[in-house]
Amino acid sequence: MANYKEKAYLLLSGGQDSFVCLTWALKNFEEVEAVSVAYNQRHAKELEYAAKVAAHFGVKHTVYDIGNFLNAIADSTLLKAGNHNAHHQQADNLPASFVPNRNGLFLTIISNHAFRNNEKHIQIITGTCETDFSGYPDCRDSYIKSKEVELSLGLDRAVSIYTPLMWKTKAQTFEMADKAGKLKELIDLTLTCYNGVEEMHEWGRGCGECPSCLLRKKGFEEYKNQK
Ligand code: ZN
């Protein structure tokens, strides 16, 4: 029996965090649908991994292609060539990979999808995390809580956003996958690397050098050592 019930919609990126959120969602909701966004990201391979993950778990998966919209309106090394380890062009306190308002836009897109499916209570799950996070302001708990209010007002529907990883470290997300019996699939079916490198390591696929790979590698080692 599910803890929450009814249907939930999960933002699926093809990375580690949304994979773990999906295992959590399948345990807690009667039905789960996945939504991904294609935004002309430099390494669109992550979308292939999102499709693999959705197929593996047998969940319906919809991809919305917003084309060049974010590229036209935002600077980020996930959109244009550049050093991921540098500061963001418009903000010294943020990494170059920050895509302004990306998360807010994705949450708006997935809420539209649920609204069109005529959900009276829109339930959204996202893998945003404040603990090991890259400093993205739109991944903070305070932002998510305010987005929930904004979407509820804008759609005149009850909207709940669940963030099961908000206070988890990367080591703890590995632990969640392991406890769900899905650690092997997590390693094999996800791609988190900012450079889109698919080379396999003990901790997963990636270049092993970008900030995202370093975080994943460190989290895996921490989890392995505490086991
Ligand atoms: Zn990498």
PDB file of N, CA, C and O in Angstrom, residues 4-62:
ATOM      1  N   TYR A   4       1.451   7.611   0.131  1.00  0.00           N
ATOM      2  CA  TYR A   4       0.779   8.857  -0.236  1.00  0.00           C
ATOM      3  C   TYR A   4      -0.482   8.587  -1.046  1.00  0.00           C
ATOM      4  O   TYR A   4      -1.501   9.152  -0.801  1.00  0.00           O
ATOM      5  N   LYS A   5      -0.412   7.715  -2.001  1.00  0.00           N
ATOM      6  CA  LYS A   5      -1.483   7.307  -2.911  1.00  0.00           C
ATOM      7  C   LYS A   5      -1.628   8.205  -4.131  1.00  0.00           C
ATOM      8  O   LYS A   5      -1.008   9.247  -4.223  1.00  0.00           O
ATOM      9  N   GLU A   6      -2.480   7.737  -5.005  1.00  0.00           N
ATOM     10  CA  GLU A   6      -2.755   8.399  -6.274  1.00  0.00           C
ATOM     11  C   GLU A   6      -1.500   8.482  -7.150  1.00  0.00           C
ATOM     12  O   GLU A   6      -0.567   7.724  -6.989  1.00  0.00           O
ATOM     13  N   LYS A   7      -1.548   9.457  -8.038  1.00  0.00           N
ATOM     14  CA  LYS A   7      -0.507   9.492  -9.058  1.00  0.00           C
ATOM     15  C   LYS A   7       0.480  10.631  -8.827  1.00  0.00           C
ATOM     16  O   LYS A   7       0.075  11.728  -8.435  1.00  0.00           O
ATOM     17  N   ALA A   8       1.733  10.378  -9.087  1.00  0.00           N
ATOM     18  CA  ALA A   8       2.731  11.431  -8.967  1.00  0.00           C
ATOM     19  C   ALA A   8       3.501  11.548 -10.275  1.00  0.00           C
ATOM     20  O   ALA A   8       3.607  10.589 -11.049  1.00  0.00           O
ATOM     21  N   TYR A   9       4.036  12.729 -10.510  1.00  0.00           N
ATOM     22  CA  TYR A   9       4.788  13.027 -11.730  1.00  0.00           C
ATOM     23  C   TYR A   9       6.224  13.358 -11.341  1.00  0.00           C
ATOM     24  O   TYR A   9       6.468  14.215 -10.492  1.00  0.00           O
ATOM     25  N   LEU A  10       7.153  12.654 -11.956  1.00  0.00           N
ATOM     26  CA  LEU A  10       8.563  12.787 -11.579  1.00  0.00           C
ATOM     27  C   LEU A  10       9.369  13.448 -12.692  1.00  0.00           C
ATOM     28  O   LEU A  10       9.294  13.046 -13.858  1.00  0.00           O
ATOM     29  N   LEU A  11      10.157  14.445 -12.313  1.00  0.00           N
ATOM     30  CA  LEU A  11      11.105  15.036 -13.270  1.00  0.00           C
ATOM     31  C   LEU A  11      12.295  14.094 -13.397  1.00  0.00           C
ATOM     32  O   LEU A  11      13.040  13.885 -12.437  1.00  0.00           O
ATOM     33  N   LEU A  12      12.443  13.507 -14.570  1.00  0.00           N
ATOM     34  CA  LEU A  12      13.476  12.495 -14.783  1.00  0.00           C
ATOM     35  C   LEU A  12      14.562  13.061 -15.701  1.00  0.00           C
ATOM     36  O   LEU A  12      14.292  13.463 -16.828  1.00  0.00           O
ATOM     37  N   SER A  13      15.811  13.092 -15.193  1.00  0.00           N
ATOM     38  CA  SER A  13      16.879  13.707 -15.989  1.00  0.00           C
ATOM     39  C   SER A  13      17.811  12.685 -16.621  1.00  0.00           C
ATOM     40  O   SER A  13      18.576  13.014 -17.511  1.00  0.00           O
ATOM     41  N   GLY A  14      17.763  11.445 -16.123  1.00  0.00           N
ATOM     42  CA  GLY A  14      18.742  10.462 -16.595  1.00  0.00           C
ATOM     43  C   GLY A  14      19.923  10.349 -15.648  1.00  0.00           C
ATOM     44  O   GLY A  14      20.810   9.530 -15.842  1.00  0.00           O
ATOM     45  N   GLY A  15      19.922  11.185 -14.604  1.00  0.00           N
ATOM     46  CA  GLY A  15      21.017  11.172 -13.640  1.00  0.00           C
ATOM     47  C   GLY A  15      20.700  10.343 -12.402  1.00  0.00           C
ATOM     48  O   GLY A  15      19.636   9.738 -12.294  1.00  0.00           O
ATOM     49  N   GLN A  16      21.675  10.339 -11.489  1.00  0.00           N
ATOM     50  CA  GLN A  16      21.570   9.531 -10.278  1.00  0.00           C
ATOM     51  C   GLN A  16      20.389   9.948  -9.388  1.00  0.00           C
ATOM     52  O   GLN A  16      19.645   9.098  -8.894  1.00  0.00           O
ATOM     53  N   ASP A  17      20.230  11.262  -9.181  1.00  0.00           N
ATOM     54  CA  ASP A  17      19.239  11.714  -8.208  1.00  0.00           C
ATOM     55  C   ASP A  17      17.809  11.390  -8.651  1.00  0.00           C
ATOM     56  O   ASP A  17      17.000  10.925  -7.846  1.00  0.00           O
ATOM     57  N   SER A  18      17.500  11.633  -9.917  1.00  0.00           N
ATOM     58  CA  SER A  18      16.117  11.356 -10.330  1.00  0.00           C
ATOM     59  C   SER A  18      15.854   9.849 -10.393  1.00  0.00           C
ATOM     60  O   SER A  18      14.732   9.394 -10.185  1.00  0.00           O
ATOM     61  N   PHE A  19      16.910   9.046 -10.635  1.00  0.00           N
ATOM     62  CA  PHE A  19      16.765   7.584 -10.585  1.00  0.00           C
ATOM     63  C   PHE A  19      16.336   7.155  -9.179  1.00  0.00           C
ATOM     64  O   PHE A  19      15.392   6.393  -9.006  1.00  0.00           O
ATOM     65  N   VAL A  20      17.054   7.677  -8.179  1.00  0.00           N
ATOM     66  CA  VAL A  20      16.748   7.301  -6.789  1.00  0.00           C
ATOM     67  C   VAL A  20      15.346   7.809  -6.409  1.00  0.00           C
ATOM     68  O   VAL A  20      14.589   7.126  -5.721  1.00  0.00           O
ATOM     69  N   CYS A  21      14.998   9.000  -6.895  1.00  0.00           N
ATOM     70  CA  CYS A  21      13.638   9.520  -6.656  1.00  0.00           C
ATOM     71  C   CYS A  21      12.587   8.595  -7.261  1.00  0.00           C
ATOM     72  O   CYS A  21      11.514   8.430  -6.691  1.00  0.00           O
ATOM     73  N   LEU A  22      12.891   8.005  -8.393  1.00  0.00           N
ATOM     74  CA  LEU A  22      11.921   7.107  -9.028  1.00  0.00           C
ATOM     75  C   LEU A  22      11.713   5.849  -8.181  1.00  0.00           C
ATOM     76  O   LEU A  22      10.573   5.408  -7.992  1.00  0.00           O
ATOM     77  N   THR A  23      12.790   5.302  -7.632  1.00  0.00           N
ATOM     78  CA  THR A  23      12.620   4.124  -6.772  1.00  0.00           C
ATOM     79  C   THR A  23      11.790   4.507  -5.537  1.00  0.00           C
ATOM     80  O   THR A  23      10.935   3.747  -5.096  1.00  0.00           O
ATOM     81  N   TRP A  24      12.012   5.699  -5.015  1.00  0.00           N
ATOM     82  CA  TRP A  24      11.236   6.196  -3.868  1.00  0.00           C
ATOM     83  C   TRP A  24       9.762   6.378  -4.273  1.00  0.00           C
ATOM     84  O   TRP A  24       8.851   5.980  -3.545  1.00  0.00           O
ATOM     85  N   ALA A  25       9.558   6.963  -5.443  1.00  0.00           N
ATOM     86  CA  ALA A  25       8.193   7.252  -5.908  1.00  0.00           C
ATOM     87  C   ALA A  25       7.387   5.969  -6.103  1.00  0.00           C
ATOM     88  O   ALA A  25       6.215   5.897  -5.727  1.00  0.00           O
ATOM     89  N   LEU A  26       8.036   4.950  -6.674  1.00  0.00           N
ATOM     90  CA  LEU A  26       7.324   3.696  -6.953  1.00  0.00           C
ATOM     91  C   LEU A  26       6.912   2.995  -5.652  1.00  0.00           C
ATOM     92  O   LEU A  26       5.956   2.228  -5.629  1.00  0.00           O
ATOM     93  N   LYS A  27       7.618   3.287  -4.588  1.00  0.00           N
ATOM     94  CA  LYS A  27       7.291   2.701  -3.283  1.00  0.00           C
ATOM     95  C   LYS A  27       6.149   3.468  -2.611  1.00  0.00           C
ATOM     96  O   LYS A  27       5.391   2.917  -1.834  1.00  0.00           O
ATOM     97  N   ASN A  28       6.052   4.754  -2.906  1.00  0.00           N
ATOM     98  CA  ASN A  28       5.147   5.613  -2.144  1.00  0.00           C
ATOM     99  C   ASN A  28       3.865   6.033  -2.859  1.00  0.00           C
ATOM    100  O   ASN A  28       2.974   6.593  -2.233  1.00  0.00           O
ATOM    101  N   PHE A  29       3.796   5.809  -4.170  1.00  0.00           N
ATOM    102  CA  PHE A  29       2.609   6.224  -4.928  1.00  0.00           C
ATOM    103  C   PHE A  29       2.050   5.042  -5.713  1.00  0.00           C
ATOM    104  O   PHE A  29       2.790   4.123  -6.079  1.00  0.00           O
ATOM    105  N   GLU A  30       0.748   5.106  -5.968  1.00  0.00           N
ATOM    106  CA  GLU A  30       0.114   4.016  -6.711  1.00  0.00           C
ATOM    107  C   GLU A  30       0.574   4.009  -8.169  1.00  0.00           C
ATOM    108  O   GLU A  30       0.670   2.976  -8.797  1.00  0.00           O
ATOM    109  N   GLU A  31       0.790   5.200  -8.703  1.00  0.00           N
ATOM    110  CA  GLU A  31       1.194   5.295 -10.110  1.00  0.00           C
ATOM    111  C   GLU A  31       2.183   6.452 -10.276  1.00  0.00           C
ATOM    112  O   GLU A  31       2.051   7.485  -9.614  1.00  0.00           O
ATOM    113  N   VAL A  32       3.151   6.254 -11.143  1.00  0.00           N
ATOM    114  CA  VAL A  32       4.162   7.295 -11.383  1.00  0.00           C
ATOM    115  C   VAL A  32       4.330   7.495 -12.886  1.00  0.00           C
ATOM    116  O   VAL A  32       4.384   6.532 -13.647  1.00  0.00           O
ATOM    117  N   GLU A  33       4.374   8.752 -13.287  1.00  0.00           N
ATOM    118  CA  GLU A  33       4.693   9.090 -14.680  1.00  0.00           C
ATOM    119  C   GLU A  33       5.955   9.940 -14.657  1.00  0.00           C
ATOM    120  O   GLU A  33       6.137  10.745 -13.734  1.00  0.00           O
ATOM    121  N   ALA A  34       6.775   9.778 -15.673  1.00  0.00           N
ATOM    122  CA  ALA A  34       8.020  10.555 -15.733  1.00  0.00           C
ATOM    123  C   ALA A  34       7.957  11.586 -16.858  1.00  0.00           C
ATOM    124  O   ALA A  34       7.368  11.337 -17.911  1.00  0.00           O
ATOM    125  N   VAL A  35       8.558  12.732 -16.591  1.00  0.00           N
ATOM    126  CA  VAL A  35       8.626  13.801 -17.593  1.00  0.00           C
ATOM    127  C   VAL A  35      10.077  14.290 -17.677  1.00  0.00           C
ATOM    128  O   VAL A  35      10.724  14.509 -16.650  1.00  0.00           O
ATOM    129  N   SER A  36      10.578  14.413 -18.900  1.00  0.00           N
ATOM    130  CA  SER A  36      11.915  14.976 -19.113  1.00  0.00           C
ATOM    131  C   SER A  36      11.800  16.187 -20.031  1.00  0.00           C
ATOM    132  O   SER A  36      10.821  16.322 -20.766  1.00  0.00           O
ATOM    133  N   VAL A  37      12.825  17.031 -19.976  1.00  0.00           N
ATOM    134  CA  VAL A  37      12.830  18.218 -20.830  1.00  0.00           C
ATOM    135  C   VAL A  37      14.101  18.213 -21.684  1.00  0.00           C
ATOM    136  O   VAL A  37      15.211  18.083 -21.162  1.00  0.00           O
ATOM    137  N   ALA A  38      13.892  18.325 -22.986  1.00  0.00           N
ATOM    138  CA  ALA A  38      15.025  18.477 -23.907  1.00  0.00           C
ATOM    139  C   ALA A  38      15.194  19.973 -24.139  1.00  0.00           C
ATOM    140  O   ALA A  38      14.248  20.654 -24.540  1.00  0.00           O
ATOM    141  N   TYR A  39      16.384  20.494 -23.816  1.00  0.00           N
ATOM    142  CA  TYR A  39      16.553  21.956 -23.918  1.00  0.00           C
ATOM    143  C   TYR A  39      17.821  22.314 -24.692  1.00  0.00           C
ATOM    144  O   TYR A  39      18.423  23.353 -24.433  1.00  0.00           O
ATOM    145  N   ASN A  40      18.151  21.468 -25.649  1.00  0.00           N
ATOM    146  CA  ASN A  40      19.394  21.675 -26.409  1.00  0.00           C
ATOM    147  C   ASN A  40      20.600  21.719 -25.479  1.00  0.00           C
ATOM    148  O   ASN A  40      21.531  22.488 -25.696  1.00  0.00           O
ATOM    149  N   GLN A  41      20.553  20.884 -24.428  1.00  0.00           N
ATOM    150  CA  GLN A  41      21.702  20.773 -23.546  1.00  0.00           C
ATOM    151  C   GLN A  41      22.863  20.195 -24.358  1.00  0.00           C
ATOM    152  O   GLN A  41      22.633  19.443 -25.313  1.00  0.00           O
ATOM    153  N   ARG A  42      24.086  20.561 -23.979  1.00  0.00           N
ATOM    154  CA  ARG A  42      25.250  20.133 -24.768  1.00  0.00           C
ATOM    155  C   ARG A  42      25.339  18.620 -24.832  1.00  0.00           C
ATOM    156  O   ARG A  42      25.792  18.067 -25.829  1.00  0.00           O
ATOM    157  N   HIS A  43      24.950  17.961 -23.748  1.00  0.00           N
ATOM    158  CA  HIS A  43      25.084  16.512 -23.718  1.00  0.00           C
ATOM    159  C   HIS A  43      23.717  15.873 -23.557  1.00  0.00           C
ATOM    160  O   HIS A  43      23.293  15.512 -22.468  1.00  0.00           O
ATOM    161  N   ALA A  44      23.001  15.819 -24.670  1.00  0.00           N
ATOM    162  CA  ALA A  44      21.627  15.322 -24.654  1.00  0.00           C
ATOM    163  C   ALA A  44      21.561  13.822 -24.414  1.00  0.00           C
ATOM    164  O   ALA A  44      20.472  13.260 -24.342  1.00  0.00           O
ATOM    165  N   LYS A  45      22.741  13.188 -24.273  1.00  0.00           N
ATOM    166  CA  LYS A  45      22.775  11.748 -23.990  1.00  0.00           C
ATOM    167  C   LYS A  45      21.998  11.410 -22.724  1.00  0.00           C
ATOM    168  O   LYS A  45      21.474  10.320 -22.572  1.00  0.00           O
ATOM    169  N   GLU A  46      21.966  12.376 -21.790  1.00  0.00           N
ATOM    170  CA  GLU A  46      21.242  12.115 -20.533  1.00  0.00           C
ATOM    171  C   GLU A  46      19.784  11.750 -20.808  1.00  0.00           C
ATOM    172  O   GLU A  46      19.182  11.009 -20.053  1.00  0.00           O
ATOM    173  N   LEU A  47      19.249  12.261 -21.922  1.00  0.00           N
ATOM    174  CA  LEU A  47      17.853  11.935 -22.254  1.00  0.00           C
ATOM    175  C   LEU A  47      17.701  10.477 -22.680  1.00  0.00           C
ATOM    176  O   LEU A  47      16.671   9.851 -22.433  1.00  0.00           O
ATOM    177  N   GLU A  48      18.751   9.948 -23.317  1.00  0.00           N
ATOM    178  CA  GLU A  48      18.721   8.513 -23.670  1.00  0.00           C
ATOM    179  C   GLU A  48      18.699   7.679 -22.396  1.00  0.00           C
ATOM    180  O   GLU A  48      18.027   6.656 -22.323  1.00  0.00           O
ATOM    181  N   TYR A  49      19.458   8.134 -21.392  1.00  0.00           N
ATOM    182  CA  TYR A  49      19.484   7.410 -20.120  1.00  0.00           C
ATOM    183  C   TYR A  49      18.139   7.534 -19.388  1.00  0.00           C
ATOM    184  O   TYR A  49      17.669   6.576 -18.783  1.00  0.00           O
ATOM    185  N   ALA A  50      17.532   8.706 -19.492  1.00  0.00           N
ATOM    186  CA  ALA A  50      16.202   8.890 -18.877  1.00  0.00           C
ATOM    187  C   ALA A  50      15.218   7.897 -19.496  1.00  0.00           C
ATOM    188  O   ALA A  50      14.439   7.254 -18.785  1.00  0.00           O
ATOM    189  N   ALA A  51      15.280   7.746 -20.817  1.00  0.00           N
ATOM    190  CA  ALA A  51      14.376   6.807 -21.505  1.00  0.00           C
ATOM    191  C   ALA A  51      14.640   5.373 -21.067  1.00  0.00           C
ATOM    192  O   ALA A  51      13.705   4.592 -20.852  1.00  0.00           O
ATOM    193  N   LYS A  52      15.933   5.039 -20.897  1.00  0.00           N
ATOM    194  CA  LYS A  52      16.295   3.679 -20.454  1.00  0.00           C
ATOM    195  C   LYS A  52      15.738   3.408 -19.054  1.00  0.00           C
ATOM    196  O   LYS A  52      15.235   2.326 -18.775  1.00  0.00           O
ATOM    197  N   VAL A  53      15.875   4.398 -18.175  1.00  0.00           N
ATOM    198  CA  VAL A  53      15.408   4.245 -16.793  1.00  0.00           C
ATOM    199  C   VAL A  53      13.887   4.069 -16.770  1.00  0.00           C
ATOM    200  O   VAL A  53      13.364   3.167 -16.107  1.00  0.00           O
ATOM    201  N   ALA A  54      13.175   4.912 -17.537  1.00  0.00           N
ATOM    202  CA  ALA A  54      11.710   4.818 -17.568  1.00  0.00           C
ATOM    203  C   ALA A  54      11.278   3.450 -18.096  1.00  0.00           C
ATOM    204  O   ALA A  54      10.369   2.819 -17.547  1.00  0.00           O
ATOM    205  N   ALA A  55      11.964   2.988 -19.139  1.00  0.00           N
ATOM    206  CA  ALA A  55      11.622   1.684 -19.725  1.00  0.00           C
ATOM    207  C   ALA A  55      11.912   0.564 -18.727  1.00  0.00           C
ATOM    208  O   ALA A  55      11.117  -0.370 -18.580  1.00  0.00           O
ATOM    209  N   HIS A  56      13.037   0.672 -18.033  1.00  0.00           N
ATOM    210  CA  HIS A  56      13.424  -0.350 -17.055  1.00  0.00           C
ATOM    211  C   HIS A  56      12.351  -0.525 -15.981  1.00  0.00           C
ATOM    212  O   HIS A  56      12.041  -1.636 -15.563  1.00  0.00           O
ATOM    213  N   PHE A  57      11.789   0.604 -15.530  1.00  0.00           N
ATOM    214  CA  PHE A  57      10.781   0.540 -14.467  1.00  0.00           C
ATOM    215  C   PHE A  57       9.352   0.470 -15.024  1.00  0.00           C
ATOM    216  O   PHE A  57       8.390   0.427 -14.253  1.00  0.00           O
ATOM    217  N   GLY A  58       9.230   0.531 -16.343  1.00  0.00           N
ATOM    218  CA  GLY A  58       7.902   0.429 -16.966  1.00  0.00           C
ATOM    219  C   GLY A  58       6.986   1.605 -16.668  1.00  0.00           C
ATOM    220  O   GLY A  58       5.775   1.448 -16.535  1.00  0.00           O
ATOM    221  N   VAL A  59       7.569   2.810 -16.555  1.00  0.00           N
ATOM    222  CA  VAL A  59       6.719   3.981 -16.319  1.00  0.00           C
ATOM    223  C   VAL A  59       6.563   4.795 -17.604  1.00  0.00           C
ATOM    224  O   VAL A  59       7.470   4.849 -18.444  1.00  0.00           O
ATOM    225  N   LYS A  60       5.399   5.407 -17.732  1.00  0.00           N
ATOM    226  CA  LYS A  60       5.142   6.251 -18.900  1.00  0.00           C
ATOM    227  C   LYS A  60       6.107   7.440 -18.863  1.00  0.00           C
ATOM    228  O   LYS A  60       6.318   8.049 -17.815  1.00  0.00           O
ATOM    229  N   HIS A  61       6.660   7.776 -20.024  1.00  0.00           N
ATOM    230  CA  HIS A  61       7.688   8.811 -20.078  1.00  0.00           C
ATOM    231  C   HIS A  61       7.378   9.785 -21.204  1.00  0.00           C
ATOM    232  O   HIS A  61       7.223   9.387 -22.352  1.00  0.00           O
ATOM    233  N   THR A  62       7.279  11.059 -20.869  1.00  0.00           N
ATOM    234  CA  THR A  62       7.009  12.085 -21.879  1.00  0.00           C
ATOM    235  C   THR A  62       8.185  13.061 -21.903  1.00  0.00           C
ATOM    236  O   THR A  62       8.665  13.474 -20.840  1.00  0.00           O
TER     237      THR A  62
END
